[in-house]
Every structure is written in C-alpha cells, then in structure tokens.
C-alpha cells in the first residue's frame, strides 16, 4: 500500500518553461513534506519542504504547494534549467518538530529539461 | 565537513556471504537512518537510530542488523546475503533539534547479490 504516490514516472519540459511535479498521499497523519533531487550515482539532496500548517513555500526558482483537503502537493520550478534534469522524490513525515521516524518516499519522477 | 560518508561504493556478494556497510557522519547529528532503493522504486526505511545505543526497526528490517556505538557511526550488517537484498543502500542523518525533518543523505552503496 503506497502512502506517497508520484504517478508520473517521467516528465519532459523545455528549458525556460515551468516544470510541475505532482505528488499525492493517502495518510492524513503526515505532517511535513519534502522534495529531494537525485542525480545518478549520488544520494538524494534536499530541495524544499513544507509544513502541513502552510499551503505554499518558496525558495528561489522552487515553490511547493500543499492542498491538504485533496492530499496533494506539487513542486513548481520556474524557469527550468538543464541542471534541473534529475529524479525528484516526494517524501512525507508523520511528525514535524522532533519526531525520529523515517521518511516515506514516492517512487520518483524523472524530469528531463530539453534545450 | 564531509557530511555523510558511506563505504564501500560498490560490492558484489555471493548468496550466503555476510558484509557490513559503513556509514559515518561528522555533523554531530543524533538521528541516523538506513534506506534501500530498488530499481524504479522509492526509498524504504530499514532501520533508524535516535542516538548511541538506541536503534529501531523501519519498514523492511528483515535480513539486516544495525548497531550504534557512537554518534558518528551507524553500520548496517547483512548476515546471510540473498538476491532480494540486491539494491542501493543509503544512509542519512538529521539533527534532533529544530522543526525540520530534513535528512541528509550519503552517496549510497550499490550491492549486488549473485
């Protein structure tokens, strides 16, 4: 039973345009959400996060939106750059603010930025 | 600051062999984690630790053991390797303090069991 779902295995976007990556979750107890970026043969690197008490968080070109009622979050990258080509993982945590439990990950979306 | 380091980078094991995957962090983080990533799948939690001497099972602990004798090190032990343990293994850490659940990952160990 997959609690965090990324239904698009891959996404191709033209350089300079907006990339939108989607993530759905089923566990209403999730309290904190994160996006990680992963290049081949490297570990995931943290990109941006959002607490369940917010509906938007922005960091430079990256914005994460959270719709709690729909159990849906999305990552927007504007403008998309060639270096953004990577696999993006959506992850969720049960406890924000001190919980030790690990993260629950989606399967990832491979973003390809075309010149 | 090296962050989270893992050794070895690659390893091929025969069925029934044992090995230890090493993980070290130099950020003085209390919490440490082991995940595995199978092809086309997300990362799944194997074990985690909230501090020296304290470990707990994650989602997929069968076939693995861990220990945490120091804050810095969190080795993962495979006692009897099986083909189902072919995967990429990631170690991660995070500080106890603060509101963020952001975990910092090592580069991974790619393990093949034949």
Short mmCIF file of C-alpha atoms in Angstrom, two decimals, chain A residues 32 34 36 38 41-44 46 89 93 95-103 105-107, chain B residues 31 33 35 37 40-43 45 48 50 90 94 96 98-103 105-107:
data_model
loop_
_atom_site.label_atom_id
_atom_site.label_comp_id
_atom_site.label_asym_id
_atom_site.label_seq_id
_atom_site.Cartn_x
_atom_site.Cartn_y
_atom_site.Cartn_z
CA UNK A 32 5.62 17.51 6.92
CA UNK A 34 9.81 17.32 1.46
CA UNK A 36 14.52 15.63 -2.80
CA UNK A 38 18.71 12.88 -7.08
CA UNK A 41 25.10 7.54 -8.64
CA UNK A 42 24.56 10.16 -5.94
CA UNK A 43 22.46 10.33 -2.79
CA UNK A 44 19.26 12.37 -2.66
CA UNK A 46 17.19 18.14 -0.03
CA UNK A 89 11.32 12.34 -4.90
CA UNK A 93 6.93 12.62 7.62
CA UNK A 95 5.93 14.30 12.87
CA UNK A 96 7.33 17.72 12.25
CA UNK A 97 9.34 19.19 15.05
CA UNK A 98 11.32 16.42 16.64
CA UNK A 99 9.97 13.04 15.59
CA UNK A 100 12.61 10.44 14.79
CA UNK A 101 10.60 8.35 12.37
CA UNK A 102 11.96 7.99 8.89
CA UNK A 103 10.52 9.47 5.72
CA UNK A 105 9.03 8.24 -0.21
CA UNK A 106 7.24 8.20 -3.53
CA UNK A 107 8.75 6.32 -6.48
CA UNK B 31 19.30 10.67 14.31
CA UNK B 33 18.78 6.10 9.11
CA UNK B 35 17.21 3.12 3.47
CA UNK B 37 16.18 1.78 -3.05
CA UNK B 40 12.09 2.12 -10.14
CA UNK B 41 11.04 2.40 -6.52
CA UNK B 42 11.25 4.95 -3.77
CA UNK B 43 13.48 4.62 -0.74
CA UNK B 45 13.39 2.59 5.65
CA UNK B 48 16.95 4.01 12.35
CA UNK B 50 17.94 8.21 17.75
CA UNK B 90 21.54 4.99 1.51
CA UNK B 94 19.46 14.68 10.80
CA UNK B 96 17.36 16.12 16.82
CA UNK B 98 14.71 22.05 15.26
CA UNK B 99 11.42 21.81 13.46
CA UNK B 100 12.75 20.46 10.21
CA UNK B 101 12.64 16.77 9.35
CA UNK B 102 15.22 17.29 6.63
CA UNK B 103 17.53 14.34 6.34
CA UNK B 105 21.96 11.52 2.64
CA UNK B 106 25.22 9.79 1.82
CA UNK B 107 26.20 8.84 -1.75
#
